[in-house]
Structure formats: structure tokens, C-alpha cells
mmCIF file of C-alpha atoms in Angstrom:
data_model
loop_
_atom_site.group_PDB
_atom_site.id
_atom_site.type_symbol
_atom_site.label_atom_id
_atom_site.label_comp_id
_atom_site.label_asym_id
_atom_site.label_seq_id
_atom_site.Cartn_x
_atom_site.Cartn_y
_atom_site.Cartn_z
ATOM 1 C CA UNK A 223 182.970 129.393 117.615
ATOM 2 C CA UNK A 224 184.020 126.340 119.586
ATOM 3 C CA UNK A 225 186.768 125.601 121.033
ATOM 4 C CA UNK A 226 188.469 122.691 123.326
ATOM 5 C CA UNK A 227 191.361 122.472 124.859
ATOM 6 C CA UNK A 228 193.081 119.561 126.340
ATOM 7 C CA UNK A 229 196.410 120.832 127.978
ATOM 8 C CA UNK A 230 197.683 116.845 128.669
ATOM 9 C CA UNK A 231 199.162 115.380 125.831
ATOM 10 C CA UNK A 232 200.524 112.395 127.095
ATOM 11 C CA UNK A 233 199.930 110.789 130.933
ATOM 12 C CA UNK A 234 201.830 107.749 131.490
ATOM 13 C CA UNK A 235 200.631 105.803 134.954
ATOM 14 C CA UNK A 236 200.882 102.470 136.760
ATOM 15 C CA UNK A 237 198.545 99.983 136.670
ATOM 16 C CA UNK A 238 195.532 100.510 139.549
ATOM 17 C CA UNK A 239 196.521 104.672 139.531
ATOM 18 C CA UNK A 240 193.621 107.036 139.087
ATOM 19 C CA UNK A 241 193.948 108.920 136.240
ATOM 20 C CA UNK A 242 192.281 112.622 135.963
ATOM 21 C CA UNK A 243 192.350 114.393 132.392
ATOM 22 C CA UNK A 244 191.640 117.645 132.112
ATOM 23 C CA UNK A 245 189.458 119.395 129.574
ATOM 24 C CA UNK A 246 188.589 122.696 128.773
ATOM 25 C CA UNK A 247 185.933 124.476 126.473
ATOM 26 C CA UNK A 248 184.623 127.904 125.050
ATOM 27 C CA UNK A 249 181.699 128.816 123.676
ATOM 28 C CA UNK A 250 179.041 131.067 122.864
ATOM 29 C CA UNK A 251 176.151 129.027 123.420
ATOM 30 C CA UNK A 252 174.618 128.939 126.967
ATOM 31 C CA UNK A 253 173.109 125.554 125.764
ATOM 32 C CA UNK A 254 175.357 122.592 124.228
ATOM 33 C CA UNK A 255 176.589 118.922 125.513
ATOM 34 C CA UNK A 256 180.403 117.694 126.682
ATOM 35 C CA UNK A 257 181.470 114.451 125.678
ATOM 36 C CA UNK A 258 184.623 112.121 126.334
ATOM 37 C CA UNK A 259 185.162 109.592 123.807
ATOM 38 C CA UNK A 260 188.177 106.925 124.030
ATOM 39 C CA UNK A 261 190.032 105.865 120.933
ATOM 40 C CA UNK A 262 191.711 102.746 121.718
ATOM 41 C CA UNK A 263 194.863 101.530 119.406
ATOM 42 C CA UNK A 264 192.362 99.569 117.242
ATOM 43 C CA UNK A 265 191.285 102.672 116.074
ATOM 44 C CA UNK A 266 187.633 103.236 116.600
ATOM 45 C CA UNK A 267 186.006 106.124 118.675
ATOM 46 C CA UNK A 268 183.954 104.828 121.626
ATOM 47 C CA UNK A 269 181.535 106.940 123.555
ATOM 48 C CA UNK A 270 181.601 106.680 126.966
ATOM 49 C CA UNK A 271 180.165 109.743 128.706
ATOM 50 C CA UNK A 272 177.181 113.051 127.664
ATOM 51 C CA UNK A 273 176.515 115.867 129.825
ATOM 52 C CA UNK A 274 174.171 118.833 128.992
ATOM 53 C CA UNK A 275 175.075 122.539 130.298
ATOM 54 C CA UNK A 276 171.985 122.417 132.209
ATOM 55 C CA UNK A 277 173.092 119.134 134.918
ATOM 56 C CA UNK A 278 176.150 120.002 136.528
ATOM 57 C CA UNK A 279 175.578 116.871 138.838
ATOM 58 C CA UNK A 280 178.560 114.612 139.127
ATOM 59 C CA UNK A 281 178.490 111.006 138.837
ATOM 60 C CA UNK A 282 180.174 108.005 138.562
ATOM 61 C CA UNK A 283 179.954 105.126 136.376
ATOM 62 C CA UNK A 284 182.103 102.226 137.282
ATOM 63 C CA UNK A 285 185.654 102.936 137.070
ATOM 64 C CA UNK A 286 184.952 106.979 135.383
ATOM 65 C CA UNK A 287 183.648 109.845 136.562
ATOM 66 C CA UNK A 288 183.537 113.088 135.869
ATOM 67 C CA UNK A 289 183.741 116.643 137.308
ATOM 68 C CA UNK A 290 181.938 119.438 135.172
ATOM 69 C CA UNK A 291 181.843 122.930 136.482
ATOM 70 C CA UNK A 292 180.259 125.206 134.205
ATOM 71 C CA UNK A 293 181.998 128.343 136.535
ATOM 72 C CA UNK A 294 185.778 127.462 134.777
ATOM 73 C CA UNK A 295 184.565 125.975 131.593
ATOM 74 C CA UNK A 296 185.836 122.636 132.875
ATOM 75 C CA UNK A 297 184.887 118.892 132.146
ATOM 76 C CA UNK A 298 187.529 116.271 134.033
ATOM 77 C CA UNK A 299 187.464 112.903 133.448
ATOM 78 C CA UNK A 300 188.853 110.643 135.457
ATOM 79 C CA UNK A 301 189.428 107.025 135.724
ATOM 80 C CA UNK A 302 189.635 105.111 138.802
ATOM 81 C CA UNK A 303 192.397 102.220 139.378
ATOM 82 C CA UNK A 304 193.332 102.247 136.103
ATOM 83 C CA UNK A 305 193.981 98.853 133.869
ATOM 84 C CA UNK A 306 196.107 98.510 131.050
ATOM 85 C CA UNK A 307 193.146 98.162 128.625
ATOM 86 C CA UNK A 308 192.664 101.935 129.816
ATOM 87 C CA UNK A 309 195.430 102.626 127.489
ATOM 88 C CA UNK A 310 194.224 104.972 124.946
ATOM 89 C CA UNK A 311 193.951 108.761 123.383
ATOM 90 C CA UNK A 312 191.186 110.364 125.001
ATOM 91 C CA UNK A 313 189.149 113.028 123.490
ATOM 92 C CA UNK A 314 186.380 115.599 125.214
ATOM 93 C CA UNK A 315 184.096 117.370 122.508
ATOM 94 C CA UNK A 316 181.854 119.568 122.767
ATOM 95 C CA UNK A 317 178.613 120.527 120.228
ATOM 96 C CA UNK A 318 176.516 123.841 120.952
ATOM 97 C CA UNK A 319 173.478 124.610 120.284
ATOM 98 C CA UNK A 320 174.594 126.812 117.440
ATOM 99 C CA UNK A 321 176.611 124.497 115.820
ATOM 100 C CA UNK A 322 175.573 121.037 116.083
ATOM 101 C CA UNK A 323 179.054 119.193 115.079
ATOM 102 C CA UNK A 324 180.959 117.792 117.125
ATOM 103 C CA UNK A 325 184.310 119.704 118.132
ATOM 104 C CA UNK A 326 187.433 117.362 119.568
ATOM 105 C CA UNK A 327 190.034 118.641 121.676
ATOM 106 C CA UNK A 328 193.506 117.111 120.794
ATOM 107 C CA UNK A 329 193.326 114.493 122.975
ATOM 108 C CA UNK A 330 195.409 113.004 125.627
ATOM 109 C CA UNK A 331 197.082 109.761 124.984
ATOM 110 C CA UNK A 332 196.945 107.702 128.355
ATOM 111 C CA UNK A 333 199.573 104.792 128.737
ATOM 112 C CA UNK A 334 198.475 102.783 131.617
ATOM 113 C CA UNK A 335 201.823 100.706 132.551
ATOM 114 C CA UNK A 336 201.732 97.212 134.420
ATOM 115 C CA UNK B 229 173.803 94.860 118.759
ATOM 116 C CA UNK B 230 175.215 96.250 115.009
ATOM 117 C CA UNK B 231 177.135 99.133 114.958
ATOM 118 C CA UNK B 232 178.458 101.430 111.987
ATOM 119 C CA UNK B 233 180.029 99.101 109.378
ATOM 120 C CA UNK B 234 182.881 100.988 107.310
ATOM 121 C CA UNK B 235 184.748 99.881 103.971
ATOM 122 C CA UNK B 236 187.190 99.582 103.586
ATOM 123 C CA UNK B 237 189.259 99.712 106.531
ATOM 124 C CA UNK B 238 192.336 99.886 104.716
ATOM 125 C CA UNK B 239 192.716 101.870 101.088
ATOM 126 C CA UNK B 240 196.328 102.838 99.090
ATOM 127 C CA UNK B 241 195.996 105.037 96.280
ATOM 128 C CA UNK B 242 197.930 107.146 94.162
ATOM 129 C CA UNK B 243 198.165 110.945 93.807
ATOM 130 C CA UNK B 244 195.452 112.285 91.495
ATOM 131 C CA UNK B 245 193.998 108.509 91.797
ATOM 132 C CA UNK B 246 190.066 108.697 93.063
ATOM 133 C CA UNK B 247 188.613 107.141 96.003
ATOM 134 C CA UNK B 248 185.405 105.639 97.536
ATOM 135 C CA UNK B 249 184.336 104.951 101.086
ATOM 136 C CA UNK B 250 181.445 103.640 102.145
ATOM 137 C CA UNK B 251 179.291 103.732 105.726
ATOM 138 C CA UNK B 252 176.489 101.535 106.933
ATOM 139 C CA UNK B 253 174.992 103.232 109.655
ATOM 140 C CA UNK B 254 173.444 101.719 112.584
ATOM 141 C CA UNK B 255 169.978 100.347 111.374
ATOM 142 C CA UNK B 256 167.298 102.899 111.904
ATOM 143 C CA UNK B 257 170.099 105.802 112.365
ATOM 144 C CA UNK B 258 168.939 108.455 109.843
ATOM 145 C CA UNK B 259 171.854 110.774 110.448
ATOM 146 C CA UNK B 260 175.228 110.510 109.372
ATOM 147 C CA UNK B 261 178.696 112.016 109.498
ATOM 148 C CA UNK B 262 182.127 112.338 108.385
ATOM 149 C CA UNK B 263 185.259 112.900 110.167
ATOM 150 C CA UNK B 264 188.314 113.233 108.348
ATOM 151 C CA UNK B 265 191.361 112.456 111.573
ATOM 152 C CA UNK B 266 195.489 113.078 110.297
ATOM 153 C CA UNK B 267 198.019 111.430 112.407
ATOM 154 C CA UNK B 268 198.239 112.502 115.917
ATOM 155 C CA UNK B 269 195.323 115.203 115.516
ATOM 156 C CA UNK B 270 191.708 115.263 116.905
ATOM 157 C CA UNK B 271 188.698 114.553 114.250
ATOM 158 C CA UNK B 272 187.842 116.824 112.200
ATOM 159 C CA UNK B 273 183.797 117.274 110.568
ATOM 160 C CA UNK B 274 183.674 117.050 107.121
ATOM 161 C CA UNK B 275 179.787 116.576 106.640
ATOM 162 C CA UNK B 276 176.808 115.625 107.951
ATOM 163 C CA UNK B 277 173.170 113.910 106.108
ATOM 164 C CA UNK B 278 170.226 113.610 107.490
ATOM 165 C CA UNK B 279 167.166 111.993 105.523
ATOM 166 C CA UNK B 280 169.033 111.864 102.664
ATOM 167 C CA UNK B 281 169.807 115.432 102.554
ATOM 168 C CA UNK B 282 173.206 117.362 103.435
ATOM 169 C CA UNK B 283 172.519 118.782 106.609
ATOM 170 C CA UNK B 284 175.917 120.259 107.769
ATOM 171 C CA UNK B 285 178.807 121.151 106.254
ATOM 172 C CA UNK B 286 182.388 121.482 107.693
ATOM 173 C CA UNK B 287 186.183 121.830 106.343
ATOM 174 C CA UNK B 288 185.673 118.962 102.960
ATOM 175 C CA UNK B 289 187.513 119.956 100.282
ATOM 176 C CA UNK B 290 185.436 120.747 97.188
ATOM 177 C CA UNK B 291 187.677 117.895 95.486
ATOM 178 C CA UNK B 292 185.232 115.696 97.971
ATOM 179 C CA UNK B 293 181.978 114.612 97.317
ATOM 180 C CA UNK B 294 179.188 112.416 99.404
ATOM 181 C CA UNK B 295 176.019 111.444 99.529
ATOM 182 C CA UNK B 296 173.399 109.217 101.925
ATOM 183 C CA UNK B 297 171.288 107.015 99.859
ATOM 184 C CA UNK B 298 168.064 105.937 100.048
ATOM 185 C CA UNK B 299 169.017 102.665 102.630
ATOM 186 C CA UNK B 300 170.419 105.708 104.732
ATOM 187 C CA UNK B 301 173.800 104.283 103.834
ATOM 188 C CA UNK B 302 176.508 107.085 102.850
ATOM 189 C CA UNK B 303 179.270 107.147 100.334
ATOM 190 C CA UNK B 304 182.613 109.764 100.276
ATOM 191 C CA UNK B 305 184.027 110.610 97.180
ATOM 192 C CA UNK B 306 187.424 111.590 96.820
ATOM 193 C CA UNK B 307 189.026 112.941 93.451
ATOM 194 C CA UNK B 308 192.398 114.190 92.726
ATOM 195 C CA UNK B 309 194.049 112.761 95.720
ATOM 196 C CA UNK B 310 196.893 114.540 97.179
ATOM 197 C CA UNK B 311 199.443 113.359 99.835
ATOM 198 C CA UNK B 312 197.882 115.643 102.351
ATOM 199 C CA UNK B 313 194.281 113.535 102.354
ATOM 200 C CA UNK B 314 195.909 110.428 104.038
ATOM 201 C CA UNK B 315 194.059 109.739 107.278
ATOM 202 C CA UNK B 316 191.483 107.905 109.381
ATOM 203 C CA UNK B 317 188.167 108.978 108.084
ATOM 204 C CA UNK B 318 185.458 108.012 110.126
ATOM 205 C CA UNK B 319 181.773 107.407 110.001
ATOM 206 C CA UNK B 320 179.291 108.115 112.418
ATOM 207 C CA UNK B 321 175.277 107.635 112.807
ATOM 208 C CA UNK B 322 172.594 108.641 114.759
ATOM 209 C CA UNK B 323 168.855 108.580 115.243
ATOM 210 C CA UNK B 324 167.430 112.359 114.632
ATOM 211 C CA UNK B 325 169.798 115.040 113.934
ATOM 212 C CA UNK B 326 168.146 116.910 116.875
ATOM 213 C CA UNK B 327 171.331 118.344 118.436
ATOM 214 C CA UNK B 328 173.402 116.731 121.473
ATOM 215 C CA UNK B 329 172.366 112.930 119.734
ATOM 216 C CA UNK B 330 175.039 110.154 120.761
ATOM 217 C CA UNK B 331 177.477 109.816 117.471
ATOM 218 C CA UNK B 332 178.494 106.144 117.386
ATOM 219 C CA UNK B 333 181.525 105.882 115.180
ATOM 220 C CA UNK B 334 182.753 103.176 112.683
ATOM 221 C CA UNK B 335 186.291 102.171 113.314
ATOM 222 C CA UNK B 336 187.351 104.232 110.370
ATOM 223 C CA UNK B 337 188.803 103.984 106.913
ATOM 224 C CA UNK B 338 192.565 104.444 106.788
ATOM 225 C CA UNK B 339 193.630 105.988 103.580
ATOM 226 C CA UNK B 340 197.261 106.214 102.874
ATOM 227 C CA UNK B 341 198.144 108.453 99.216
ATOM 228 C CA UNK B 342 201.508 107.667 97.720
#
């Protein structure tokens, strides 16, 4: 089985404040993909970031990176000098190789403040 | 560039009343999925189709129904609607079902039951 786990429910921040939200997964498979995908008030689910199990490499793409270390099960997102059109419920997700859906986390709902 | 299409975005209906929602996925996207999201929680899988054929199957009620047709376009049916079943449902589509594939989501359907 699957399983992730988003402890943050809520972060509330100032404009141009990084922003880290953590995530947290279990599974079986030695094999599978992380995702973070951003649901803005609008509604719709945007994709913004894939990693594989296999590339623990770091990186950073514009304003978010992201810190996955296999070792604790962790995949952080965070997102540099925030902007008020970062305001939005964040979800990681996670899909093994055993079982190819898709698995959210709760989500975190980000309120980036003027 | 197109993305999933979804219809419609907004749908009231009565308890025991039936329901239809409809997905265009992203042209050429084979694959395609249903989330079913309640207020405040994460997305939850319904079902997945890939060439036409059900290729996953998650927590759908059996009052629910879909299909993907031959323009790779998918329909949900919903029968006997109960209060419980309002929510977001989304859409999503993507090329191959080959595991760890980018889901790009429609903005959703809202369905409210009175």
C-alpha cells in the first residue's frame, strides 16, 4: 500500500518568504515517482515537479526546488520568495511501481500574504 | 497548447437524480483517469482507461459507471445520487499508461446533490 503524509495543513507567510512543505511517503515498491502538484483557488490541479526513486539529485527550477532523500522517505518542496499567486493547496503524490495510481497526501494550503 | 477539456464545470442534481460528465483528453493522450476530490480532502482514483479499455480500478461506487470512447474521450456515469457524491471530480490524460506518465488534469466538474 501507499501512503503520504503531509503533516502541514495550513502555512500562512509574507510576501517574498521562502516557503518549505514537507512531505512524507511509504511504500513497498523500491521503484515509483514523487510528485507535487498545486491546486490554485480556480480549482484545477497543475503539475509542477516528477522525481523517480532512482535520481536523488536536487534541483531547482525557478522559484521551487526540492529536497528528496530516499534515507527518511522525504520529498520537500519549497518555494523561494514567495508571491501571492503562490497561494494555493499543495499536494505531493506518489505512484509505485505496483500500483500505478496516483496517491495524494492531504495537502497543505499555503496563504502567501502581501 | 490544449489541455483536458471537462463538462460541465458546474452540475446540481437531486438525490436519486442521474448524472453525466464528460472529459476530452489532451489530443493524442490515450490514457485517462478519474478523481473523485470532497471538500477539503486530497483526490481520490476512481478509474483509469487506456485504449479504450478499463485499465485500473480504484474506490467508484458500483452506482458509477464510465467508459473511454473510441475519440479517446471518457464519460462518468452516476446513478442514484446521494448527498455524499458532491465533489470536484476531475479528469486527467496521458500518453501511454506506462507507469510514472505526467497526469495533466482538467479543472474539474463540481457536482453539488441536494
Amino acid at each position: 500500500a501507499q501512503k503520504v503524509t503531509q503533516a502541514q495543513t495550513e502555512i500562512s507567510v509574507v510576501e517574498k518568504e521562502d516557503v518549505t512543505l514537507d512531505c512524507v511517503y511509504e511504500t513497498r515498491d523500491t521503484t515509483y515517482y514523487l510528485f507535487w502538484y498545486k491546486q490554485p483557488p480556480s480549482g484545477e490541479l497543475v503539475f509542477l515537479i516528477r522525481r523517480n526513486s532512482f535520481d536523488e539529485q536536487n534541483e531547482i527550477s525557478g522559484r521551487y526546488s526540492w529536497n528528496f532523500q530516499k534515507s527518511t522517505s522525504s520529498f520537500n518542496f519549497t518555494i523561494t520568495a514567495s508571491q501571492v499567486v503562490d497561494s494555493a493547496v499543495y499536494f505531493c503524490a506518489l505512484s509505485g511501481r505496483s500500483d500505478y495510481k496516483l496517491s495524494f497526501g492531504a495537502g497543505t494550503t499555503v496563504t502567501v500574504r502581501a | 497548447a490544449a489541455g483536458v477539456i471537462q463538462s460541465p464545470r458546474h452540475l446540481i442534481k437531486e438525490k436519486r437524480e442521474t448524472a453525466t460528465l464528460k472529459c476530452y483528453p489532451i489530443p493524442r493522450h490515450d490514457t485517462v483517469y478519474w478523481y473523485q476530490q470532497g471538500p477539503g480532502q486530497d483526490p481520490q482514483f476512481l478509474i483509469s482507461f487506456y485504449e479504450k479499455m478499463q485499465s485500473d480500478k480504484g474506490s467508484i461506487p458500483d452506482r458509477f459507471s464510465a467508459q473511454q470512447f473510441s475519440d479517446y474521450h471518457s464519460e462518468l456515469n452516476m446513478s442514484s445520487l446521494e448527498l455524499g457524491d458532491s465533489a470536484l471530480y476531475f479528469c486527467a490524460s496521458s500518453l501511454g499508461s506506462v507507469w510514472g506518465r505526467k497526469l495533466f488534469f482538467g479543472s474539474g466538474t463540481q457536482l453539488s446533490v441536494l
